[in-house]
Coordinates of C-alpha atoms in Angstrom, one line a residue:
M1 CA -23.9 1.7 -12.3
T2 CA -24.4 4.9 -13.6
A3 CA -22.6 7.7 -12.2
P4 CA -24.0 10.2 -10.3
A5 CA -24.4 14.1 -11.7
K6 CA -21.7 15.0 -8.9
V7 CA -19.0 13.0 -6.9
S8 CA -17.8 13.9 -4.3
I9 CA -15.4 12.5 -1.6
N10 CA -14.9 13.2 2.1
L11 CA -11.0 14.8 2.3
G12 CA -10.8 15.8 6.3
T13 CA -12.5 18.2 8.4
H14 CA -12.3 22.0 8.9
P15 CA -11.2 23.0 12.3
D16 CA -14.7 23.8 13.4
G17 CA -15.5 20.1 13.1
S18 CA -17.8 20.7 9.7
P19 CA -16.6 17.9 6.9
V20 CA -14.4 19.4 3.4
A21 CA -15.3 17.9 0.4
L22 CA -13.5 17.5 -2.9
D23 CA -15.2 17.7 -6.3
L24 CA -13.8 14.8 -7.8
E25 CA -15.3 15.3 -11.3
E26 CA -13.9 19.4 -11.1
L27 CA -10.4 17.9 -9.8
L28 CA -10.5 15.9 -13.0
A29 CA -10.7 19.0 -15.1
T30 CA -8.7 21.6 -13.0
R31 CA -5.5 18.9 -11.5
L32 CA -4.1 19.3 -8.0
L33 CA -0.9 20.6 -6.6
V34 CA 0.1 19.1 -3.0
Q35 CA 3.1 20.6 -1.2
G36 CA 4.6 19.6 2.3
N37 CA 7.8 19.7 3.8
S38 CA 9.0 16.1 5.1
G39 CA 6.5 15.1 7.9
S40 CA 3.7 17.4 7.0
G41 CA 1.0 14.4 6.0
K42 CA 2.0 15.0 2.8
S43 CA 1.9 11.1 1.7
H44 CA -1.2 10.7 4.0
L45 CA -3.2 13.1 2.3
L46 CA -2.5 11.1 -1.1
R47 CA -3.4 7.9 0.4
R48 CA -6.4 9.3 1.8
L49 CA -7.9 10.9 -1.6
L50 CA -6.3 7.7 -3.4
E51 CA -8.8 5.5 -1.1
Q52 CA -11.7 7.3 -0.9
S53 CA -11.8 7.7 -5.2
A54 CA -10.7 4.3 -5.7
P55 CA -14.4 2.9 -6.5
W56 CA -14.9 5.8 -8.9
V57 CA -12.2 6.6 -11.3
Q58 CA -9.2 4.7 -12.6
Q59 CA -5.7 5.6 -11.0
V60 CA -2.2 5.5 -11.6
V61 CA 0.7 6.2 -9.0
I62 CA 4.1 7.2 -9.7
D63 CA 5.7 5.8 -6.6
P64 CA 9.4 6.9 -6.3
E65 CA 9.8 5.0 -2.8
G66 CA 7.4 2.2 -2.8
D67 CA 4.9 3.1 -0.3
F68 CA 1.8 3.2 -1.9
V69 CA 2.2 -0.6 -3.1
T70 CA 0.1 -1.3 -0.1
L71 CA -3.1 -0.3 -2.0
A72 CA -2.8 -3.6 -4.3
E73 CA -4.0 -5.6 -1.5
R74 CA -7.1 -3.8 -0.6
Y75 CA -8.2 -1.9 -3.7
G76 CA -6.7 -4.3 -6.5
H77 CA -3.9 -1.8 -8.0
V78 CA -1.3 -3.9 -10.3
V79 CA 1.7 -2.8 -9.1
V80 CA 4.5 -2.8 -11.8
D81 CA 7.9 -2.9 -11.4
T82 CA 10.6 -1.0 -13.6
Q83 CA 13.6 -3.3 -13.8
R84 CA 12.3 -3.6 -17.6
G85 CA 13.3 -1.7 -20.8
E86 CA 11.4 1.7 -21.7
A87 CA 9.6 0.2 -24.4
D88 CA 7.7 -2.8 -22.5
L89 CA 7.1 0.1 -20.0
Q90 CA 5.4 2.0 -23.0
R91 CA 3.3 -0.8 -23.9
I92 CA 2.2 -1.8 -20.5
A93 CA 1.1 1.6 -20.0
A94 CA -0.8 1.3 -23.2
R95 CA -2.4 -1.5 -21.8
V96 CA -3.7 0.4 -18.3
R97 CA -5.2 2.5 -20.5
Q98 CA -7.0 0.1 -22.5
H99 CA -8.0 -1.9 -19.7
R100 CA -8.9 0.7 -17.2
V101 CA -6.4 -1.2 -14.8
S102 CA -5.4 0.8 -11.4
V103 CA -1.6 0.7 -11.4
V104 CA 1.4 1.5 -9.0
L105 CA 4.6 2.4 -10.9
N106 CA 6.9 1.3 -8.1
L107 CA 10.4 3.1 -8.6
E108 CA 12.0 2.1 -5.4
E109 CA 14.8 -0.2 -7.4
L110 CA 16.2 2.4 -9.5
D111 CA 18.6 5.6 -9.0
A112 CA 17.3 8.9 -10.1
E113 CA 18.0 9.3 -13.5
Q114 CA 16.8 5.7 -14.2
Q115 CA 13.5 7.0 -12.4
M116 CA 13.3 9.9 -14.9
R117 CA 13.7 7.7 -17.6
A118 CA 11.1 5.3 -16.4
T119 CA 8.5 7.6 -15.8
A120 CA 8.8 9.6 -18.9
A121 CA 8.0 6.3 -21.1
F122 CA 5.4 5.5 -18.9
L123 CA 3.8 9.1 -19.1
G124 CA 4.4 9.1 -22.6
G125 CA 2.7 5.8 -23.0
L126 CA -0.5 6.6 -21.2
F127 CA -0.3 10.2 -23.2
D128 CA -0.3 8.2 -26.4
A129 CA -3.0 6.0 -26.0
D130 CA -5.9 6.0 -29.1
R131 CA -8.4 8.1 -28.8
D132 CA -11.1 5.2 -28.1
F133 CA -9.4 5.1 -24.4
W134 CA -9.1 8.4 -23.2
Y135 CA -10.9 7.6 -20.1
P136 CA -10.9 9.5 -17.0
L137 CA -7.8 8.4 -15.2
L138 CA -6.3 10.0 -11.9
L139 CA -2.5 10.3 -12.2
V140 CA -0.9 10.8 -8.8
V141 CA 2.9 11.8 -8.7
D142 CA 4.6 11.6 -5.8
E143 CA 8.0 13.7 -4.9
A144 CA 7.5 15.5 -8.2
Q145 CA 10.5 17.7 -7.7
I146 CA 12.4 14.1 -8.8
F147 CA 10.7 14.2 -12.5
A148 CA 10.3 18.2 -13.0
P149 CA 13.4 19.6 -11.1
M150 CA 13.3 23.4 -11.8
A151 CA 17.2 23.1 -12.6
A152 CA 19.7 20.6 -13.8
G153 CA 21.3 18.7 -11.1
E154 CA 23.6 15.3 -11.3
V155 CA 21.4 13.4 -13.5
S156 CA 22.1 14.2 -17.8
D157 CA 20.5 17.0 -19.5
E158 CA 19.0 14.4 -22.0
A159 CA 17.0 12.8 -19.0
R160 CA 16.0 15.6 -17.4
K161 CA 14.6 17.1 -20.8
V162 CA 12.6 13.7 -21.2
S163 CA 10.9 13.7 -17.9
L164 CA 10.2 17.3 -17.8
G165 CA 8.5 17.4 -21.0
A166 CA 6.9 14.1 -20.0
M167 CA 5.2 15.6 -17.0
T168 CA 4.5 19.4 -18.6
N169 CA 2.6 17.1 -21.3
L170 CA 1.0 15.5 -18.5
M171 CA -0.3 18.7 -16.7
S172 CA -0.9 21.1 -19.6
R173 CA -2.1 19.0 -22.4
G174 CA -3.5 16.1 -20.1
R175 CA -6.9 17.0 -20.0
K176 CA -8.5 16.5 -23.1
R177 CA -6.7 13.0 -22.9
G178 CA -8.3 12.2 -19.3
L179 CA -5.3 12.4 -17.5
A180 CA -5.7 14.4 -13.9
G181 CA -2.3 15.0 -12.7
V182 CA -2.0 15.2 -9.2
I183 CA 1.6 16.0 -8.3
A184 CA 3.4 16.4 -4.7
T185 CA 6.5 18.2 -3.7
Q186 CA 8.3 18.5 -1.0
R187 CA 10.0 21.7 -2.2
L188 CA 7.5 24.2 -4.2
A189 CA 11.1 26.0 -5.5
K190 CA 12.7 22.7 -6.5
L191 CA 9.6 21.7 -8.7
A192 CA 9.5 23.5 -12.3
K193 CA 7.3 26.5 -12.5
N194 CA 5.7 25.8 -15.5
V195 CA 4.8 22.4 -14.5
A196 CA 3.2 23.8 -11.0
A197 CA 1.3 26.8 -12.9
E198 CA -1.2 24.4 -14.6
A199 CA -2.7 23.3 -11.6
S200 CA -5.8 25.1 -10.3
N201 CA -6.3 23.4 -6.7
F202 CA -3.9 23.2 -3.9
L203 CA -3.2 21.8 -0.8
M204 CA -0.4 23.6 1.0
G205 CA 1.2 21.9 4.4
R206 CA 3.9 22.7 6.6
T207 CA 7.2 24.4 5.0
F208 CA 9.7 26.4 6.8
L209 CA 12.1 28.0 4.0
D210 CA 11.0 31.6 3.2
I211 CA 11.8 30.7 -0.8
D212 CA 8.7 27.9 -0.1
M213 CA 6.4 29.9 2.0
A214 CA 6.8 32.8 -0.6
R215 CA 5.8 30.3 -3.7
A216 CA 2.9 29.1 -1.5
A217 CA 1.5 32.2 -0.6
D218 CA 1.6 33.4 -4.0
L219 CA 0.0 30.4 -5.4
L220 CA -2.9 31.1 -2.9
G221 CA -2.8 34.7 -3.5
L222 CA -2.1 35.6 -0.1
E223 CA 0.1 38.3 1.3
R224 CA 3.3 38.0 2.2
R225 CA 3.1 38.8 5.6
Q226 CA 0.5 35.5 5.6
A227 CA 3.2 33.3 4.4
E228 CA 3.9 32.3 8.1
M229 CA 1.2 30.4 8.5
F230 CA 2.6 27.6 7.1
R231 CA 5.3 27.5 9.7
D232 CA 2.8 27.0 12.2
L233 CA 0.8 24.3 10.4
K234 CA 0.5 20.8 12.2
S235 CA 1.3 17.4 10.8
G236 CA -1.8 16.4 9.0
R237 CA -2.9 20.2 8.1
F238 CA -3.2 21.6 4.7
V239 CA -4.7 24.8 3.6
A240 CA -7.1 24.1 0.9
L241 CA -8.0 26.3 -2.4
G242 CA -8.9 25.6 -5.4
P243 CA -12.4 25.4 -7.9
A244 CA -12.6 21.2 -6.5
L245 CA -12.2 22.5 -3.0
A246 CA -12.8 25.6 -2.0
R247 CA -12.9 29.2 -3.5
R248 CA -11.2 30.8 -0.4
P249 CA -8.2 29.3 1.4
L250 CA -9.6 27.2 4.5
T251 CA -7.5 24.7 6.8
V252 CA -8.5 20.9 6.6
H253 CA -7.5 18.1 8.8
I254 CA -6.8 15.4 6.6
G255 CA -9.2 11.9 7.5
P256 CA -7.9 8.3 8.6
V257 CA -6.8 6.2 6.2
E258 CA -7.3 2.5 5.7
T259 CA -3.8 1.1 4.5
A260 CA -0.4 1.9 6.0
P261 CA 2.8 2.7 4.0
R262 CA 5.8 0.1 4.2
S263 CA 7.7 2.5 5.8
T264 CA 6.8 4.2 9.4
S265 CA 8.4 7.5 11.2
P266 CA 11.3 6.3 13.6
K267 CA 10.0 6.4 17.4
L268 CA 11.9 6.8 20.2
M269 CA 12.9 3.2 22.4
P270 CA 15.2 2.9 25.7
L271 CA 18.2 1.7 24.9
P272 CA 19.1 -1.7 26.1
Q273 CA 20.9 -2.5 29.4
M274 CA 24.3 -3.7 28.5
G275 CA 25.4 -4.4 32.4
S276 CA 29.6 -3.1 31.4
A277 CA 31.7 -2.1 28.5
E278 CA 33.0 -5.7 28.2
N279 CA 29.5 -7.1 27.4
A280 CA 29.0 -4.4 25.1
Q281 CA 32.4 -5.1 23.5
E282 CA 31.8 -8.9 23.6
L283 CA 28.0 -8.5 21.5
I284 CA 29.7 -6.5 18.4
F285 CA 33.2 -8.6 18.1
T286 CA 32.0 -11.7 18.7
P287 CA 30.7 -13.4 15.5
G288 CA 26.7 -14.4 16.0
A289 CA 25.5 -18.0 15.5
N290 CA 23.0 -16.9 12.4
E291 CA 25.4 -14.4 10.7
D292 CA 26.2 -16.3 7.3
R293 CA 22.5 -16.5 6.5
L294 CA 21.3 -13.1 7.7
F295 CA 24.1 -11.1 6.4
A296 CA 24.0 -12.8 3.3
P297 CA 24.5 -11.0 0.0
R298 CA 21.1 -9.2 -1.1
R299 CA 19.6 -10.5 -4.5
P300 CA 17.1 -8.2 -6.0
P301 CA 13.4 -10.0 -5.7
P302 CA 12.2 -11.7 -9.2
V303 CA 10.5 -9.6 -11.6
A304 CA 8.0 -10.7 -13.3
S305 CA 8.1 -10.5 -17.3
T306 CA 6.5 -8.1 -19.5
A307 CA 4.4 -11.0 -20.9
D308 CA 3.0 -12.0 -17.4
V309 CA 2.4 -8.2 -16.3
L310 CA 0.4 -7.3 -19.8
A311 CA -1.3 -10.8 -19.1
Q312 CA -2.4 -9.3 -15.9
L313 CA -3.6 -6.3 -16.6
A314 CA -5.9 -8.0 -19.4
R315 CA -7.5 -10.1 -17.0
S316 CA -8.0 -7.2 -14.2
V317 CA -11.6 -5.5 -13.9
P318 CA -11.7 -2.5 -11.9
S319 CA -14.1 -3.3 -8.7
T320 CA -16.4 -0.2 -9.5
Q321 CA -16.7 1.3 -13.0
A322 CA -19.2 4.2 -11.4
L323 CA -17.6 7.2 -13.0
E324 CA -17.4 6.2 -17.0
T325 CA -16.9 9.6 -18.1
A326 CA -16.1 13.2 -16.9
S327 CA -19.5 14.9 -16.8
D328 CA -18.9 17.1 -20.6
S329 CA -17.7 13.8 -21.8
A330 CA -19.5 11.8 -24.5
P331 CA -20.8 8.5 -23.6
Q332 CA -18.4 5.6 -24.2
P333 CA -19.4 1.8 -25.3
A334 CA -19.7 -0.5 -22.6
S335 CA -16.9 -3.1 -23.8
V336 CA -13.8 -2.2 -25.1
P337 CA -13.0 -4.1 -28.6
T338 CA -9.7 -6.1 -28.3
P339 CA -7.6 -4.4 -31.2
A340 CA -6.6 -7.1 -33.5
P341 CA -2.9 -8.3 -33.6
A342 CA -0.2 -6.3 -35.2
P343 CA 1.0 -7.8 -39.1
T344 CA 4.4 -9.3 -39.2
L345 CA 6.7 -6.9 -41.2
S346 CA 9.5 -8.5 -43.4
P347 CA 13.0 -6.7 -42.4
E348 CA 12.6 -4.8 -45.6
Q349 CA 9.3 -3.8 -44.8
R350 CA 10.1 -2.6 -41.7
Q351 CA 12.9 -0.5 -42.5
A352 CA 10.5 1.1 -45.0
A353 CA 8.2 1.9 -42.4
I354 CA 11.0 3.8 -40.1
D355 CA 12.6 5.6 -42.9
S356 CA 9.1 7.0 -43.9
A357 CA 8.6 7.8 -40.5
L358 CA 11.6 9.4 -40.3
R359 CA 10.6 11.5 -43.9
E360 CA 7.6 12.6 -42.4
I361 CA 9.5 14.1 -38.9
L362 CA 11.7 15.9 -41.3
D363 CA 9.0 17.0 -43.2
Q364 CA 7.7 19.3 -40.8
S365 CA 8.6 22.9 -41.1
D366 CA 10.0 23.2 -37.4
A367 CA 11.6 20.1 -37.1
G368 CA 14.9 21.3 -37.1
F369 CA 14.4 23.7 -34.3
R370 CA 12.8 21.1 -31.8
T371 CA 14.8 19.1 -29.3
I372 CA 15.7 15.2 -30.0
A373 CA 13.8 14.2 -27.1
V374 CA 10.5 15.8 -28.5
L375 CA 11.5 14.5 -31.9
Y376 CA 11.9 10.9 -30.6
Q377 CA 8.6 10.8 -29.0
D378 CA 7.0 12.1 -32.2
F379 CA 8.7 9.1 -34.0
L380 CA 8.0 6.6 -31.4
V381 CA 4.1 7.6 -31.7
R382 CA 4.6 7.3 -35.6
C383 CA 6.0 3.6 -35.4
R384 CA 2.7 2.8 -33.3
I385 CA 0.6 4.4 -35.7
R386 CA 2.1 2.1 -38.3
R387 CA 2.0 -0.7 -36.0
I388 CA 6.1 -1.7 -36.5
T389 CA 6.7 -4.6 -34.4
G390 CA 10.2 -5.5 -32.8
E391 CA 12.4 -3.4 -30.3
P392 CA 12.4 0.3 -31.3
L393 CA 15.4 2.4 -32.4
S394 CA 16.8 3.5 -29.0
L395 CA 17.8 7.3 -28.8
A396 CA 21.5 7.1 -29.9
A397 CA 20.4 5.1 -32.9
F398 CA 17.4 7.3 -33.7
R399 CA 19.8 10.3 -33.4
R400 CA 22.0 8.7 -35.5
R401 CA 19.6 8.1 -38.2
L402 CA 17.9 11.1 -38.2
A403 CA 21.4 12.8 -39.1
V404 CA 21.8 10.7 -42.0
A405 CA 18.3 10.9 -43.0
H406 CA 18.2 15.1 -42.9
A407 CA 21.3 15.0 -45.2
G408 CA 19.8 13.0 -47.8
I409 CA 21.9 9.9 -47.3
D410 CA 20.9 6.5 -48.0
L411 CA 21.8 4.5 -45.0
A412 CA 22.1 1.1 -46.6
E413 CA 24.4 2.6 -49.5
A414 CA 26.3 4.7 -46.7
E415 CA 27.2 1.2 -44.9
A416 CA 28.3 -0.9 -48.0
D417 CA 31.7 -2.2 -47.9
D418 CA 32.9 0.1 -51.2
S419 CA 31.2 3.1 -50.0
P420 CA 32.9 6.5 -49.7
W421 CA 30.1 7.2 -46.9
G422 CA 31.8 5.1 -44.6
E423 CA 34.9 7.1 -44.1
V424 CA 32.4 10.2 -43.6
L425 CA 30.4 8.7 -41.2
T426 CA 33.8 7.9 -39.4
L427 CA 34.5 11.2 -39.5
A428 CA 30.9 12.2 -37.9
G429 CA 31.2 10.0 -35.4
A430 CA 34.5 11.8 -34.0
L431 CA 32.2 15.1 -33.4
P432 CA 29.7 15.5 -30.5
E433 CA 26.6 14.1 -31.5
D434 CA 24.3 17.2 -31.9
M435 CA 27.2 18.3 -34.3
Q436 CA 27.0 15.1 -36.6
G437 CA 23.6 16.2 -38.6
T438 CA 25.4 19.4 -39.5
F439 CA 28.4 17.9 -40.6
L440 CA 26.8 15.4 -42.6
T441 CA 24.6 18.2 -44.2
V442 CA 27.7 20.0 -45.1
A443 CA 29.1 16.9 -46.6
R444 CA 26.1 16.2 -48.4
A445 CA 26.8 19.6 -50.5
A446 CA 30.3 18.7 -51.0
F447 CA 29.9 15.1 -52.5
D448 CA 27.0 16.8 -54.8
R449 CA 29.0 19.9 -55.8
R450 CA 26.4 22.0 -54.7
I451 CA 27.1 25.8 -53.7
C452 CA 28.4 26.0 -50.3
P453 CA 25.8 26.3 -47.2
S454 CA 26.0 29.9 -45.9
D455 CA 26.3 30.9 -42.6
A456 CA 22.1 30.6 -42.3
E457 CA 21.5 27.3 -43.8
V458 CA 24.1 25.9 -41.7
A459 CA 22.4 27.3 -38.6
Q460 CA 19.2 26.1 -39.8
A461 CA 20.7 22.6 -40.0
F462 CA 22.1 22.6 -36.4
G463 CA 18.6 23.7 -35.1
S464 CA 19.6 27.8 -34.5
R465 CA 18.5 30.7 -35.9
S466 CA 21.9 32.3 -35.3
P467 CA 24.4 32.5 -38.1
G468 CA 27.1 33.5 -35.1
R469 CA 26.6 30.0 -33.8
A470 CA 26.9 28.7 -37.2
R471 CA 30.5 30.2 -38.0
R472 CA 31.6 28.4 -34.6
L473 CA 30.5 25.4 -35.5
L474 CA 32.4 25.1 -38.6
A475 CA 35.6 26.2 -36.8
Y476 CA 35.3 23.5 -34.1
M477 CA 34.9 21.2 -37.2
E478 CA 37.9 22.7 -38.9
E479 CA 40.0 22.4 -35.7
R480 CA 38.8 18.8 -35.5
Q481 CA 40.0 18.1 -39.0
V482 CA 36.8 17.0 -40.6
I483 CA 36.4 20.3 -43.2
V484 CA 38.5 22.3 -44.7
C485 CA 37.3 26.1 -45.2
R486 CA 38.8 28.3 -47.8
L487 CA 37.7 31.0 -49.4
D488 CA 38.5 32.4 -53.3
G489 CA 39.6 35.6 -54.9
L490 CA 36.1 36.9 -54.6
G491 CA 35.6 36.0 -50.7
R492 CA 33.2 33.2 -51.5
R493 CA 33.6 30.0 -49.2
I494 CA 34.3 26.9 -50.3
I495 CA 34.2 23.8 -48.0
A496 CA 36.0 20.4 -48.6
I497 CA 36.2 16.9 -47.1
P498 CA 39.9 16.1 -45.8
G499 CA 40.8 12.9 -47.6
L500 CA 37.9 12.9 -50.2
A501 CA 38.1 14.9 -53.6
W502 CA 34.9 16.5 -52.5
E503 CA 34.1 20.0 -52.2
T504 CA 31.6 22.4 -52.4
E505 CA 31.0 25.3 -55.2
P506 CA 32.1 28.6 -53.6
G507 CA 29.1 30.5 -52.0
D508 CA 28.2 33.5 -50.0
P509 CA 28.0 32.9 -46.6
N510 CA 26.5 35.8 -45.7
A511 CA 23.5 34.8 -47.9
P512 CA 20.3 34.5 -46.4
A513 CA 18.7 30.6 -45.9
A514 CA 16.4 29.8 -48.4
A515 CA 13.6 28.9 -45.8
R516 CA 14.4 31.4 -43.2
T517 CA 12.1 32.2 -40.5
P518 CA 11.3 36.1 -40.4
E519 CA 12.3 36.4 -36.3
A520 CA 15.9 34.9 -37.4
T521 CA 18.6 37.1 -36.0
S522 CA 22.0 38.2 -37.7
A523 CA 24.6 37.2 -35.1
D524 CA 25.1 36.7 -31.5

């Protein structure tokens, strides 16, 4: 089946009864932001969009509440449960792109932080797919403020950074990879601005808070006095604007849907007639006949193994492949060749491949100034390129290996029973994780009897451009008794490692770094 020159879907109707169409190919190139308070019809809108576009384009739904799993029965979406490791989710996501299967990532069994980590891993697998599999894909993220929060909440900073980075990649760099982001949120004020700003199409529903109305008006190009209109919108009605929708703001009443969510809005019902207070007390204080069965401890539903899900993805074929490519894409092959199985590596070969990937990362000029989450994603991509089999390094293990490699320490030699580096690694473990690499760099300089690193060089090792921060780091390490600093008669600094006969040669603490950037600052 050959894709038509233009594919439009019927989103709903204008107040005058005329249909409102959404240009699907334009949407794939320009992305969409949906906003609406609870009860505004936001999920109904997403379901309408997914149902109408299902025959034309592959779909992935990030579903934090499990509302969209009902798409599986009618439209053939594969439901991916998330009670599995992040590495498994990345592999499943890669197969999703390879076989062009529509899926729903069901996150309802996870808490907020686990949802963020699972989504980041899955989006990373979609984003890092081979170029041969960059087919058009509509990626819908419900409750996007969970995965791209405006400010830190109760989750860890690490989980927030990984999730926010994945969402930013989706909205800012996903288009070239065929990923068309559709993000929906209840609160614009809670959604990271750099994620929301990448959308060019908007559907704004009912909202009551002034800050959300003001942001919605700004995105639509309306005056502040016109923002009051969002309070008056009825459920299921949205203001549409964007190249895929309309060149001027217009109101659209979202059309009906063919599937239903598992949860529905509560409806008022009359209370049962008790007869008397004694009858009511008897009902709640007297055990029932089937209570042992009804109130037995809940067991989570069985989760399909990763192998079973991958096999299901490989067997599944989308019902229609009408939209083969976006209008400006090159023709794609009719069939996708199955990649050859990854070669089996010996433990020594696997270790050498991991070390090579770490060295490549460290050889990049900006590696010291990138966050650990970004470096970890880069490392996972390089491992996939090298086809390194087995369970990948965890984030904590990667951080430790990167710190050791950055200091130029051979890990196998350091972990030997008679190696003095074992004591140094123990000292490093007493420091916060982000300081361990800096300490090992200083320890390596002391072991080699090199000139003492200057403040600028210590700051570089930490990933900063502030010598003032370097001085605070050294003072903190000295307080923790992992280093000893002293000055010679000429004011040059010497750093020694307590318990070992290691110390640096005297060095000027104010000397510039060997490769400092022009924008380096003097102190903070």
